[in-house]
mmCIF file of C-alpha atoms in Angstrom:
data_model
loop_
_atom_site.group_PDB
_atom_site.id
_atom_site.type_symbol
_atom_site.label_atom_id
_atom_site.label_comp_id
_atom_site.label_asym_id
_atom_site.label_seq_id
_atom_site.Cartn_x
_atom_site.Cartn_y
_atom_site.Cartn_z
ATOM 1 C CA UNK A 6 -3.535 16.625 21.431
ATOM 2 C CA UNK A 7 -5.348 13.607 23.623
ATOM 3 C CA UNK A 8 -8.017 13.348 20.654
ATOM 4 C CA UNK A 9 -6.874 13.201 17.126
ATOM 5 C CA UNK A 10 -9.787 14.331 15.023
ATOM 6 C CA UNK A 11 -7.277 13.711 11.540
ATOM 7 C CA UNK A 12 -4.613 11.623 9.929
ATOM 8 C CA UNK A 13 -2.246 14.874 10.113
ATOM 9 C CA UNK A 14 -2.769 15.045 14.374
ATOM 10 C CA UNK A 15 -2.328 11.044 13.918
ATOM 11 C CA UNK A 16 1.272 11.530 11.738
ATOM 12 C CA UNK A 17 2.373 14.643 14.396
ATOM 13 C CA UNK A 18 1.433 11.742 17.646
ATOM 14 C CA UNK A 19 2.726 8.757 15.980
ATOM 15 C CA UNK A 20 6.474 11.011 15.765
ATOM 16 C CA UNK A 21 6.392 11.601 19.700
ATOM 17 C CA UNK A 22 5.776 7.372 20.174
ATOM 18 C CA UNK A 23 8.220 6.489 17.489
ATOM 19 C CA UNK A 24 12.057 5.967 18.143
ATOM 20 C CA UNK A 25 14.336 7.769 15.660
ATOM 21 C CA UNK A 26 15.200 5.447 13.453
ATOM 22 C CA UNK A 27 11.552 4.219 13.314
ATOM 23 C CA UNK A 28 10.156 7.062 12.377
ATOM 24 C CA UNK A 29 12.906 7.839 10.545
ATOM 25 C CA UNK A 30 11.983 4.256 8.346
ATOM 26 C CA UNK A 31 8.728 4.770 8.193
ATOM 27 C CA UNK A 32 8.320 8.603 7.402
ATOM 28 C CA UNK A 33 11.328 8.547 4.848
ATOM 29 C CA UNK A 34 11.294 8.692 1.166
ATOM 30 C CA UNK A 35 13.972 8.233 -1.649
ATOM 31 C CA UNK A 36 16.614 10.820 -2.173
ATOM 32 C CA UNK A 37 15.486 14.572 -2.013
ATOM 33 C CA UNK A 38 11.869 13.247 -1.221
ATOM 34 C CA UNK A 39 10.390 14.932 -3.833
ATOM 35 C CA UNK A 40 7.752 12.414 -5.188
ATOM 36 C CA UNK A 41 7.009 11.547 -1.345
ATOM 37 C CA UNK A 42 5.879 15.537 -1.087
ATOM 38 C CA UNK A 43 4.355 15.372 -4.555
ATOM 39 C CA UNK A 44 1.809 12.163 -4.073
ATOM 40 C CA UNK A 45 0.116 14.379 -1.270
ATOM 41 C CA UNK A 46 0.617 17.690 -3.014
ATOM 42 C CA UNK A 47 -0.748 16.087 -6.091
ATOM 43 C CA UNK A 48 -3.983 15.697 -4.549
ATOM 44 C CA UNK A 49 -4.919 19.477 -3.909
ATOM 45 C CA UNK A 50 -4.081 20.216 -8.047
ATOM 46 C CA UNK A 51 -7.530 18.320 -8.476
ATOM 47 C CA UNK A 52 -10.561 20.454 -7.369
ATOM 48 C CA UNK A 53 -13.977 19.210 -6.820
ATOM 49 C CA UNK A 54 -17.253 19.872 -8.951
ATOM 50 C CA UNK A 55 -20.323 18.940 -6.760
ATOM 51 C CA UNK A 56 -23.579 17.947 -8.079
ATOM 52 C CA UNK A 57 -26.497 18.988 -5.956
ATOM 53 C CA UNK A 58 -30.315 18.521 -5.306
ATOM 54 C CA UNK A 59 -30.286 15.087 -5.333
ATOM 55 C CA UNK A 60 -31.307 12.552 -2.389
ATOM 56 C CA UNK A 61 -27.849 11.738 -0.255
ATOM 57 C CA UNK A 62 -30.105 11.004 2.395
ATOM 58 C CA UNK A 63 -28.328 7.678 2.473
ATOM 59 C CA UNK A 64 -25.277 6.327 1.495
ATOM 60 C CA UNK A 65 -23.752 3.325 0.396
ATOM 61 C CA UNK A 66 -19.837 2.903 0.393
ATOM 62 C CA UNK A 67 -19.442 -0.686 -0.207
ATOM 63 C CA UNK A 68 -17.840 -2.624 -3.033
ATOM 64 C CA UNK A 69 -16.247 -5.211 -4.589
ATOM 65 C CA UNK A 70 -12.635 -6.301 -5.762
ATOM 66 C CA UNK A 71 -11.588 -9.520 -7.482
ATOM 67 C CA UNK A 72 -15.321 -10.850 -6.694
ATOM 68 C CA UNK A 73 -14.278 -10.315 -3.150
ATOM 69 C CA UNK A 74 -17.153 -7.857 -0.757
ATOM 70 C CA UNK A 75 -15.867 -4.908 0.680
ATOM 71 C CA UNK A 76 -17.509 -2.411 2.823
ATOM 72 C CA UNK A 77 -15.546 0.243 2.171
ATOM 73 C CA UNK A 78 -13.261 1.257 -1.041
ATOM 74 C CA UNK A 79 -10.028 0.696 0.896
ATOM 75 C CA UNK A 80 -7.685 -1.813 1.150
ATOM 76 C CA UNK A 81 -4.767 -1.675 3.439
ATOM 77 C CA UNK A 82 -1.296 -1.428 1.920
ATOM 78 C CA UNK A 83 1.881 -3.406 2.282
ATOM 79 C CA UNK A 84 4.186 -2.198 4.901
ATOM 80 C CA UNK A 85 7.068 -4.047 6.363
ATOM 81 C CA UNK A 86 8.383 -4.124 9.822
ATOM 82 C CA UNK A 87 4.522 -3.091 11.334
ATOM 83 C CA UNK A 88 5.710 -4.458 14.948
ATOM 84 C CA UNK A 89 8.125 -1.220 15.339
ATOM 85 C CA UNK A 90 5.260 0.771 16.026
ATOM 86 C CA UNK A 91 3.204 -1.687 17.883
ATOM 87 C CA UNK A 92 4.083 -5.174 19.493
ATOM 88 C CA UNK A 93 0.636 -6.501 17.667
ATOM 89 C CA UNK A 94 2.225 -5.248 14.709
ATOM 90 C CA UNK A 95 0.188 -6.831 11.350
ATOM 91 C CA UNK A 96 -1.567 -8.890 14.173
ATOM 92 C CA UNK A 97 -3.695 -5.854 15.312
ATOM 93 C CA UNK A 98 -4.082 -4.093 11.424
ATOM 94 C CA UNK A 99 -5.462 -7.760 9.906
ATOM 95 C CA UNK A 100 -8.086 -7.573 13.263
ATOM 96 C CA UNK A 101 -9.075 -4.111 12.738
ATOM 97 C CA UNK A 102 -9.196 -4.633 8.710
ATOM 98 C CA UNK A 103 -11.616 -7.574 9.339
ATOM 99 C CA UNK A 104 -14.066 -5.596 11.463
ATOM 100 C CA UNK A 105 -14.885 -2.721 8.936
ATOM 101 C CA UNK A 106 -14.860 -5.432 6.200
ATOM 102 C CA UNK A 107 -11.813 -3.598 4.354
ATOM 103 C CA UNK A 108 -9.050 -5.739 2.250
ATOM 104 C CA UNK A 109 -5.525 -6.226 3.766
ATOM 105 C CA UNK A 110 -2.355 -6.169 2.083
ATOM 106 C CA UNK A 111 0.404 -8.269 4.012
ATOM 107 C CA UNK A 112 4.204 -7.918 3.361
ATOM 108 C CA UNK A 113 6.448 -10.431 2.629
ATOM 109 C CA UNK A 114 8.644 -8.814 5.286
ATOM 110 C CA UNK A 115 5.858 -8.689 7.829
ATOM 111 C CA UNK A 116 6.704 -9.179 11.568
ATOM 112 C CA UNK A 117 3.739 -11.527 11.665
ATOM 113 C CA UNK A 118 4.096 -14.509 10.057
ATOM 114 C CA UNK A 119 1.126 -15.159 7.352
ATOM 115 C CA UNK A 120 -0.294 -17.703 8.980
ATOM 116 C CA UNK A 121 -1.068 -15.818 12.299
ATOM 117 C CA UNK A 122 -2.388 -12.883 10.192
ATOM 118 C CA UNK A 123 -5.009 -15.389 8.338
ATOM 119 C CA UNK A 124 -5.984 -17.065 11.104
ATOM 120 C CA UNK A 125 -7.331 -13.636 12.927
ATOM 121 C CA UNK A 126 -8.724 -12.186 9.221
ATOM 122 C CA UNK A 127 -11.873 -14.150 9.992
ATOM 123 C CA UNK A 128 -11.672 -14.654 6.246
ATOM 124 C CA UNK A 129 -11.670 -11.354 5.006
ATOM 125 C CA UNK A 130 -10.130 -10.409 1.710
ATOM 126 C CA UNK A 131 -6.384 -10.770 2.557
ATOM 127 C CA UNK A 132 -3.651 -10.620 -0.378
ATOM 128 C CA UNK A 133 0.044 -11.327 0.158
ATOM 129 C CA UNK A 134 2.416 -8.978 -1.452
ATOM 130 C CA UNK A 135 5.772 -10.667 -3.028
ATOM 131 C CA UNK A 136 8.942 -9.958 -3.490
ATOM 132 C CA UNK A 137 10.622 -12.358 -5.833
ATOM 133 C CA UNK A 138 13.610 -13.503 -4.265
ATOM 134 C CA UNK A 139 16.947 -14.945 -6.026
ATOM 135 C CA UNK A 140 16.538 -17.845 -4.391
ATOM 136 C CA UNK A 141 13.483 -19.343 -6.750
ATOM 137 C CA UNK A 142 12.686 -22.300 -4.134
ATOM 138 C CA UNK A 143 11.744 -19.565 -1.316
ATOM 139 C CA UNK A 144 9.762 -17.925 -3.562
ATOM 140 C CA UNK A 145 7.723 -20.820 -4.183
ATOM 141 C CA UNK A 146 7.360 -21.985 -0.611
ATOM 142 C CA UNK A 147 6.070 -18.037 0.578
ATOM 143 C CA UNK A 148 3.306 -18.397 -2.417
ATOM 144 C CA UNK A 149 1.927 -21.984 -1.608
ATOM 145 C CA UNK A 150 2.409 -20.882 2.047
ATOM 146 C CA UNK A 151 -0.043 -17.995 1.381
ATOM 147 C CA UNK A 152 -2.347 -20.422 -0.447
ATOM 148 C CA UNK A 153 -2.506 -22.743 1.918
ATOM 149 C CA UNK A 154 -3.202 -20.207 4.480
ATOM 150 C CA UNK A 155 -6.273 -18.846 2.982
ATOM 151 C CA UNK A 156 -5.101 -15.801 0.942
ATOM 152 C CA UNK A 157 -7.480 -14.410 -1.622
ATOM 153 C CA UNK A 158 -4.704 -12.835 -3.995
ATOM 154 C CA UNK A 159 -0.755 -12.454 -4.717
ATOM 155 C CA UNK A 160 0.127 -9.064 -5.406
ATOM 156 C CA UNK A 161 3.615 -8.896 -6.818
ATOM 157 C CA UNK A 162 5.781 -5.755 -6.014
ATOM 158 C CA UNK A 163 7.441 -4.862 -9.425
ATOM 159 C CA UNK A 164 9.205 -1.185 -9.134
ATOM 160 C CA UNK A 165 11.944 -2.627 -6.339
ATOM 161 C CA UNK A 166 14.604 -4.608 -8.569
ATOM 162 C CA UNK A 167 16.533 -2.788 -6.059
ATOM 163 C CA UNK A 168 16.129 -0.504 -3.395
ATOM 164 C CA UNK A 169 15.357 3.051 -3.607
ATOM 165 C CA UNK A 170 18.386 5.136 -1.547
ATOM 166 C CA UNK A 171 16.313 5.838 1.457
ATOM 167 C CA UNK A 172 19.035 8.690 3.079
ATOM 168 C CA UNK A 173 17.352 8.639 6.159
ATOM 169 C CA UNK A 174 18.022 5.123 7.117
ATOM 170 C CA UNK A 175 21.387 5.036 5.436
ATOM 171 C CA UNK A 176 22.211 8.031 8.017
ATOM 172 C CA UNK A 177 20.788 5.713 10.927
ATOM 173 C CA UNK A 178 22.047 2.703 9.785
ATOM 174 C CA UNK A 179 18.656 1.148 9.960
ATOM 175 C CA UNK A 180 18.306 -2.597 11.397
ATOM 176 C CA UNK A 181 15.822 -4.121 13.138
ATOM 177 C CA UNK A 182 15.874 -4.000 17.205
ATOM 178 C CA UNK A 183 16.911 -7.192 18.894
ATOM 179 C CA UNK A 184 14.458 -9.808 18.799
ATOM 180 C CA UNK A 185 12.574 -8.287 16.130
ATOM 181 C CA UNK A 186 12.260 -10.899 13.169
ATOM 182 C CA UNK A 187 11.036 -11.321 9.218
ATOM 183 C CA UNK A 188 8.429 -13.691 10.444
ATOM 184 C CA UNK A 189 7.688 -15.121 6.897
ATOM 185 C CA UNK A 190 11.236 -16.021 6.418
ATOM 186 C CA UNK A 191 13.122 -17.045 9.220
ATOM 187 C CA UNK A 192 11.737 -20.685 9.139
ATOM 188 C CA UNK A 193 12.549 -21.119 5.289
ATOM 189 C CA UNK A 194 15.734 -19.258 5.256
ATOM 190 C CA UNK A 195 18.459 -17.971 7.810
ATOM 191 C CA UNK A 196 17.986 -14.663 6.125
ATOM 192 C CA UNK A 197 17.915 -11.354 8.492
ATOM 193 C CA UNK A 198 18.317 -7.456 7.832
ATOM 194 C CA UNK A 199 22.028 -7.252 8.061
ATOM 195 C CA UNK A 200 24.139 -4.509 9.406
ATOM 196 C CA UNK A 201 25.929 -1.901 7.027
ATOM 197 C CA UNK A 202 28.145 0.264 7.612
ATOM 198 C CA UNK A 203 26.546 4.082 6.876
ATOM 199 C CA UNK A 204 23.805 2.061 4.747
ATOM 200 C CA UNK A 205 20.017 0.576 5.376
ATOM 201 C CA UNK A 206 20.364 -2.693 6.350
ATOM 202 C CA UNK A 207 16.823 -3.043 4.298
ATOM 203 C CA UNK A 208 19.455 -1.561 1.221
ATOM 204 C CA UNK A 209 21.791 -4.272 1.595
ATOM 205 C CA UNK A 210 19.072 -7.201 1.953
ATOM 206 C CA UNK A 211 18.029 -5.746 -1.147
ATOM 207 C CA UNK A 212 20.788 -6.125 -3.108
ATOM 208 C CA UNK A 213 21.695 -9.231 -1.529
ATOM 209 C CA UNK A 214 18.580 -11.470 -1.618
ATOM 210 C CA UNK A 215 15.727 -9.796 -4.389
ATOM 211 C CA UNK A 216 15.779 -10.669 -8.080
ATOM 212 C CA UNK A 217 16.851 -7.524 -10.143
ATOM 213 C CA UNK A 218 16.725 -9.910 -13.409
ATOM 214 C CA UNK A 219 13.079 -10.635 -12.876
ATOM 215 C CA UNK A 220 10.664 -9.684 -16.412
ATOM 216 C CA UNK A 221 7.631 -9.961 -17.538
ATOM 217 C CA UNK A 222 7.858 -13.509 -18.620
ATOM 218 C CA UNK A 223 8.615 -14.560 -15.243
ATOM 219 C CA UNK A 224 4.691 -13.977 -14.764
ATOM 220 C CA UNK A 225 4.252 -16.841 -16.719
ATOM 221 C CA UNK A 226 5.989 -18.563 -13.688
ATOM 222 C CA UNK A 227 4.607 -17.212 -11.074
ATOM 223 C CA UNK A 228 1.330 -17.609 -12.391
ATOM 224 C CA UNK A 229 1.946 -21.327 -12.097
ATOM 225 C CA UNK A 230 2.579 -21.692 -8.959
ATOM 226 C CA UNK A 231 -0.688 -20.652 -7.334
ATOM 227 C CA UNK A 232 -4.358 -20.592 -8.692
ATOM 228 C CA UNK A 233 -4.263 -17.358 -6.738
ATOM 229 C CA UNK A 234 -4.813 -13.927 -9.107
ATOM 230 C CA UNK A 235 -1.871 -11.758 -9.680
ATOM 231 C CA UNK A 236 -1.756 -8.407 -8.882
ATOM 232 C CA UNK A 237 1.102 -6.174 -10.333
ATOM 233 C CA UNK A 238 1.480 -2.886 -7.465
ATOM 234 C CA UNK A 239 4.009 -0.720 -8.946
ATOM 235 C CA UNK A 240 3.155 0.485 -12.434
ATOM 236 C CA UNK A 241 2.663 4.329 -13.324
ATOM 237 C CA UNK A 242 2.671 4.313 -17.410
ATOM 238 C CA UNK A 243 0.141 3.514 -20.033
ATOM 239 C CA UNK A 244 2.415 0.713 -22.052
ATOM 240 C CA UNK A 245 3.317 -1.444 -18.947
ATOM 241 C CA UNK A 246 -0.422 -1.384 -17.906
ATOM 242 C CA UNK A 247 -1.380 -2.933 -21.260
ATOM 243 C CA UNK A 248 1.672 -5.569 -20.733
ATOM 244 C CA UNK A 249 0.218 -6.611 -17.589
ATOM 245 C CA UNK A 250 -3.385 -7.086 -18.908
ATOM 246 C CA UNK A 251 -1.518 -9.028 -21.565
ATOM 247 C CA UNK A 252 0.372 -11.354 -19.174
ATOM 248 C CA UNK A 253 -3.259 -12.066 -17.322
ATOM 249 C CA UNK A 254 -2.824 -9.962 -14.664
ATOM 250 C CA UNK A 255 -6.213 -9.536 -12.957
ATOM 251 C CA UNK A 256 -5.505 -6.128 -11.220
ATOM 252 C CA UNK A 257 -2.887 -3.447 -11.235
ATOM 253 C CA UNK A 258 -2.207 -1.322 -7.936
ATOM 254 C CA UNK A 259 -0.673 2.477 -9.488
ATOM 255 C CA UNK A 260 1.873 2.852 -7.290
ATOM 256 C CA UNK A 261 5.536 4.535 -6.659
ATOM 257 C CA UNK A 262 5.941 2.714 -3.626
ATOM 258 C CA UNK A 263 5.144 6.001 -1.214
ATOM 259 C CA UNK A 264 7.609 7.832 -2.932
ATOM 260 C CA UNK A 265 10.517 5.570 -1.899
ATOM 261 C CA UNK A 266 11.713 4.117 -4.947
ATOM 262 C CA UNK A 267 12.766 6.292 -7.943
ATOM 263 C CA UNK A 268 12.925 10.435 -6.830
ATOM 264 C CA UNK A 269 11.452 12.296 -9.221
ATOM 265 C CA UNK A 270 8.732 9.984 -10.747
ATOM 266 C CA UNK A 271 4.964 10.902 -11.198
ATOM 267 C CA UNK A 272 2.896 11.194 -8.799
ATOM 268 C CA UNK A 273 -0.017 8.846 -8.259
ATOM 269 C CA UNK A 274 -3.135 10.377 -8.644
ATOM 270 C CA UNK A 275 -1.427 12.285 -12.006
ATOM 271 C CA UNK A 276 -0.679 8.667 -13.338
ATOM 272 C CA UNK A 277 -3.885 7.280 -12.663
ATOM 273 C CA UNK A 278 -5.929 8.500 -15.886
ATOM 274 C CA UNK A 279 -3.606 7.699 -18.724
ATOM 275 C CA UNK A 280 -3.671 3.664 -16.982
ATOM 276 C CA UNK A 281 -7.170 3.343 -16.395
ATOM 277 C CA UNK A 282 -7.807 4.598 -20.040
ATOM 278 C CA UNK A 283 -5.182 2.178 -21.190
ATOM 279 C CA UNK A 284 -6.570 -0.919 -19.711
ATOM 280 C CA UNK A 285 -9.969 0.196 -20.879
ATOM 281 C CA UNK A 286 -11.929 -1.593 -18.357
ATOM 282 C CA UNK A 287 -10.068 -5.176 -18.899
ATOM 283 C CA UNK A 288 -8.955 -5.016 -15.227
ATOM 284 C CA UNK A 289 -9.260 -3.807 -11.610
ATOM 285 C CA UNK A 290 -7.594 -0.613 -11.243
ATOM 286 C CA UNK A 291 -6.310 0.507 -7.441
ATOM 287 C CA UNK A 292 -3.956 3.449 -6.438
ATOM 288 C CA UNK A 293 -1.912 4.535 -3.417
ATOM 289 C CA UNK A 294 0.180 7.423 -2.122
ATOM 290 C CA UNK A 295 -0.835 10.570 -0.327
ATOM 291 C CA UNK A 296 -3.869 9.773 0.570
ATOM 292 C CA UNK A 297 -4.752 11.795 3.493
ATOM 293 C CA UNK A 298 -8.752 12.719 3.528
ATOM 294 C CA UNK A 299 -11.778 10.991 1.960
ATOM 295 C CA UNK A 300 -11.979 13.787 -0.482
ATOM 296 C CA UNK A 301 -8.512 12.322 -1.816
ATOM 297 C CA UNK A 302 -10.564 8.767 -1.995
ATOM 298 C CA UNK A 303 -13.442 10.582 -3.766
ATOM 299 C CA UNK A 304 -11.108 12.010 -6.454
ATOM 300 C CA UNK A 305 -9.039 8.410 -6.884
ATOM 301 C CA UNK A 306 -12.441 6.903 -7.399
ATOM 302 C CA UNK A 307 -13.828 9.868 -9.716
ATOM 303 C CA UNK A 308 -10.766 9.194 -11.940
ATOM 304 C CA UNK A 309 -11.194 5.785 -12.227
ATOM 305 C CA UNK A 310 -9.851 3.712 -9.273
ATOM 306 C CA UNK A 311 -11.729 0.752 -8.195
ATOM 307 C CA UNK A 312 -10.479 1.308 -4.692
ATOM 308 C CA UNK A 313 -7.698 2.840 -2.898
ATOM 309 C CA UNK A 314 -4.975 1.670 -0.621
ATOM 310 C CA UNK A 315 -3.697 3.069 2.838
ATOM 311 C CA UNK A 316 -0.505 2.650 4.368
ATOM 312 C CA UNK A 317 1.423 5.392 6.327
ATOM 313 C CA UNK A 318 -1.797 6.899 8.359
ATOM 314 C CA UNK A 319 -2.402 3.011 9.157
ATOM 315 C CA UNK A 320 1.162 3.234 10.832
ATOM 316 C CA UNK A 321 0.249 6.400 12.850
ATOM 317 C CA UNK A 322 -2.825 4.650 14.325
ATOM 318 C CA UNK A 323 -0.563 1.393 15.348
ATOM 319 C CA UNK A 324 2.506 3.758 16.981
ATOM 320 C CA UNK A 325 -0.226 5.994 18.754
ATOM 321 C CA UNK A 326 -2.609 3.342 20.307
ATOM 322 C CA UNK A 327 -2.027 -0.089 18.786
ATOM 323 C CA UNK A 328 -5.324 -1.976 17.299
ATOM 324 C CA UNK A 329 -7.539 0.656 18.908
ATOM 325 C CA UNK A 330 -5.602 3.299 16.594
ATOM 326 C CA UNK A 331 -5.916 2.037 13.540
ATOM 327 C CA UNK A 332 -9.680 1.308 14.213
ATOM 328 C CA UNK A 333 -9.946 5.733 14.868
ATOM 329 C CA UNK A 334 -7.603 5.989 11.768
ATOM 330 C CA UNK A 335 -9.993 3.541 9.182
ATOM 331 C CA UNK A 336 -13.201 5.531 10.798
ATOM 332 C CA UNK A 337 -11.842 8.592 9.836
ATOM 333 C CA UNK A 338 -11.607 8.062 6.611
ATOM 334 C CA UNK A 339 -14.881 6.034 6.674
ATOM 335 C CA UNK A 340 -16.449 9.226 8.276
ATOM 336 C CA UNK A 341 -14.964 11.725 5.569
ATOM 337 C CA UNK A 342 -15.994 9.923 2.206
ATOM 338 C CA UNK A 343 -18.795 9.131 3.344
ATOM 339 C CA UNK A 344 -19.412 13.281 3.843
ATOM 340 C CA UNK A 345 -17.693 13.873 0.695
ATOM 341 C CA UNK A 346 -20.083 11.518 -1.054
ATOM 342 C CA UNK A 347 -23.043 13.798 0.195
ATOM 343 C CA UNK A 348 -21.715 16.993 -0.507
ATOM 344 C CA UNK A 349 -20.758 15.854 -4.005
ATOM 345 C CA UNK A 350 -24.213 14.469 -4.700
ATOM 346 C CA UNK A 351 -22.926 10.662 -4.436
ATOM 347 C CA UNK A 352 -25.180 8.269 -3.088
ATOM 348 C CA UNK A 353 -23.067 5.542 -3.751
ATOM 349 C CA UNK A 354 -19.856 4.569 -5.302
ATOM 350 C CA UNK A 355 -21.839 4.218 -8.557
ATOM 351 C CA UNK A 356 -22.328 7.853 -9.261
ATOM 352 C CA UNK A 357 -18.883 8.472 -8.499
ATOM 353 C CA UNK A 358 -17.630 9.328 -12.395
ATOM 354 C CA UNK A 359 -15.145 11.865 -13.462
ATOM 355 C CA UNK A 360 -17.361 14.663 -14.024
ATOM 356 C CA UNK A 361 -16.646 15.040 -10.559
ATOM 357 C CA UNK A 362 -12.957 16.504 -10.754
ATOM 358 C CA UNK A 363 -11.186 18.736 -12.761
ATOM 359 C CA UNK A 364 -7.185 19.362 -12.607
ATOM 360 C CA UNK A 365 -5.572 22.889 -11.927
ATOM 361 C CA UNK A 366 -2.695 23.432 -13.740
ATOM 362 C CA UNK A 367 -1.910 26.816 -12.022
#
C-alpha cells in the first residue's frame, strides 16, 4: 500500500511506522473501548437524504469560527505527544494547517513549545487547549504565554478531572522516550511524565499535577486572565451546554475525548442534536470523534455543527510521512466533502441543514 487513497489505508500504515507503545498511546481508548468503537460506528446509524437537480457546478467549503476565516470546516484537534510519530511533531501539523487555511488546536502537552508553533502558523486561527493545573501560577503563565504568542482562542479541556484508565498504556507502562519533552512546561516547571509501575505514566501525571476540584465558577477565573474567548471541549448533555453559554463561553467543542475518558458514554454525533438545540444558536457549536470520511463532516454539519475537529487520522499522516502526510490526510477529506456536497445538492456550507440526515434506529 505505497498510495493511501483513505484515512483507513492511512490508520493500517501509520501501525507498521509506529513503535508499540506509540501506537499503543495513540490508538487506545478507555477501558473495554466501547465509546472509542461507538464514535465511528455512530456515524453509519445516520443515512443520507440527497437533494438533486440543482447547480453543484461549484462549490464553496469555506467558513468562519469565532470571526476567524476558514477555508475549510475543520479544525485540527488537541493531541499530546505529536513528536512520537514524527520528529516535526506539532511543528509540521501547525505548517500544514496554515496552508489549507484550517484552525489548529495545540495541546498543553505538546512536544512543541507554543511559541514555535505560532511563529510557523503564519497567523492562522490557532487555539491553545488547557488543562488547569493544581498549581494556579502555571496555569496563568501557559494562558498569557499563549496570548502573548498570538493565539486566537483558549479552549479549556473539562471531561479529564482525572484520567480515563487507558489499559493499553497501563500494560506498556507508557513514558515518553528519552529526550522527548512537554515543551510548554519544562521551562515553568520541573514537571515530566513519570514512571509507574504497571500504570501510564500520563495516569499518574494526571493525578499528580491536574485540578480534579476545578467548577464552573472557576470560569469566572480563567476568564480573567486572558481577553482570549473560552472554549469548553468536553461537554455531551443539554444542561451543561446551557451552563457554559451562561458562564460566557463563546463556543463549546462536543466531545468524549476520542473515547478515552469515561467507557460507556454517548457517542458524539448522537450527542450533538440535543446541545445544539439547547444552546439555541447563542454559541459556536463544534464536534469530534470518529470522523473518518467527508460524508461524516456532511452529517456533523447537517445536524448542526459549525465545524468539525480531526485528530487521530492527523496522527496517521505525521507517523506515515511527516508534514507531507498530513497535507494527503487534510486533502482527503477536503476532496470527499467537497463530493459529498455535490451529490447531496450542497453548493455551499449554507444549504447544509438537517433535512439532509435521518437516524436508523435498526
Amino acid at each position: 500500500m505505497l498510495n493511501p487513497i483513505n484515512i483507513l489505508e492511512y490508520e493500517q500504515l501509520a501501525s507498521k511506522n509506529l513503535s508499540q507503545m506509540a501506537w499503543d498511546y495513540y490508538v487506545s481508548g478507555a477501558q473495554d473501548e466501547i465509546t472509542l468503537n461507538d464514535n465511528r460506528a455512530a456515524f453509519n446509524r445516520f443515512k443520507l437524504l440527497p437533494k438533486v437537480l440543482l447547480d453543484v457546478s461549484q462549490r464553496d467549503l469555506k467558513t468562519t469560527i469565532l470571526g476567524q476565516s476558514l477555508q475549510l470546516p475543520i479544525l485540527i484537534a488537541p493531541m499530546a505527544f505529536q513528536c512520537l510519530a514524527n520528529a516535526e511533531g506539532e511543528l509540521a501539523t501547525a505548517k500544514v494547517a496554515a496552508e489549507f487555511g484550517i484552525g489548529m488546536v495545540l495541546s498543553t502537552l505538546a512536544t512543541q513549545s507554543l511559541e514555535k508553533v505560532a511563529a510557523v502558523s503564519q497567523n492562522n486561527p490557532l487555539w491553545f487547549q488547557l488543562y488547569v493545573h493544581r498549581d494556579r501560577g502555571l496555569t496563568r503563565a501557559l494562558v498569557e504565554r499563549a496570548y502573548a504568542a498570538g493565539f486566537t482562542a483558549l479552549c479549556l479541556t473539562v471531561d479529564a478531572p482525572l484520567l480515563g484508565k487507558r489499559e493499553r498504556d497501563a500494560r506498556n507502562e507508557f513514558v515518553l522516550p528519552q529526550g522527548m519533552e512537554l515543551a510548554n512546561l519544562v521551562s515553568l516547571k520541573d514537571i515530566e511524565i513519570p514512571h509507574a509501575y504497571r500504570e501510564s505514566g500520563l495516569f499518574k501525571y494526571f493525578a499528580e499535577q491536574l485540578n480534579p476540584a476545578l467548577t464552573w465558577k472557576d470560569l469566572e477565573w480563567l476568564r480573567s486572565l486572558t481577553p482570549l474567548p473560552l472554549v469548553i471541549k468536553g461537554i455531551l448533555r443539554g444542561d451543561d451546554a446551557i451552563k457554559a453559554v451562561e458562564f460566557g463561553i463563546k463556543a463549546i467543542i462536543v466531545s468524549n475525548h476520542g473515547g478515552r475518558q469515561l467507557d460507556g458514554s454517548i457517542a458524539t454525533i448522537d450527542a450533538l442534536s440535543e446541545i445544539v438545540e439547547a444552546v439555541n444558536h447563542r454559541v459556536e457549536i463544534l464536534v469530534d470523534g470518529g470522523i473518518r470520511r467527508g460524508t461524516d463532516i456532511l452529517k456533523a454539519l447537517a445536524l448542526g455543527a459549525k465545524a468539525v475537529l480531526i485528530g487521530r487520522p492527523i496522527l496517521w499522516g505525521l507517523a506515515v510521512a511527516g508534514e507531507s502526510g498530513v497535507r494527503q490526510v487534510i486533502d482527503i477529506y477536503k476532496d470527499e466533502l467537497d463530493l459529498a456536497m455535490a451529490l447531496s445538492g450542497c453548493a455551499s456550507l449554507s444549504d447544509i441543514d438537517s433535512s439532509l440526515v435521518r437516524k436508523n434506529y435498526e
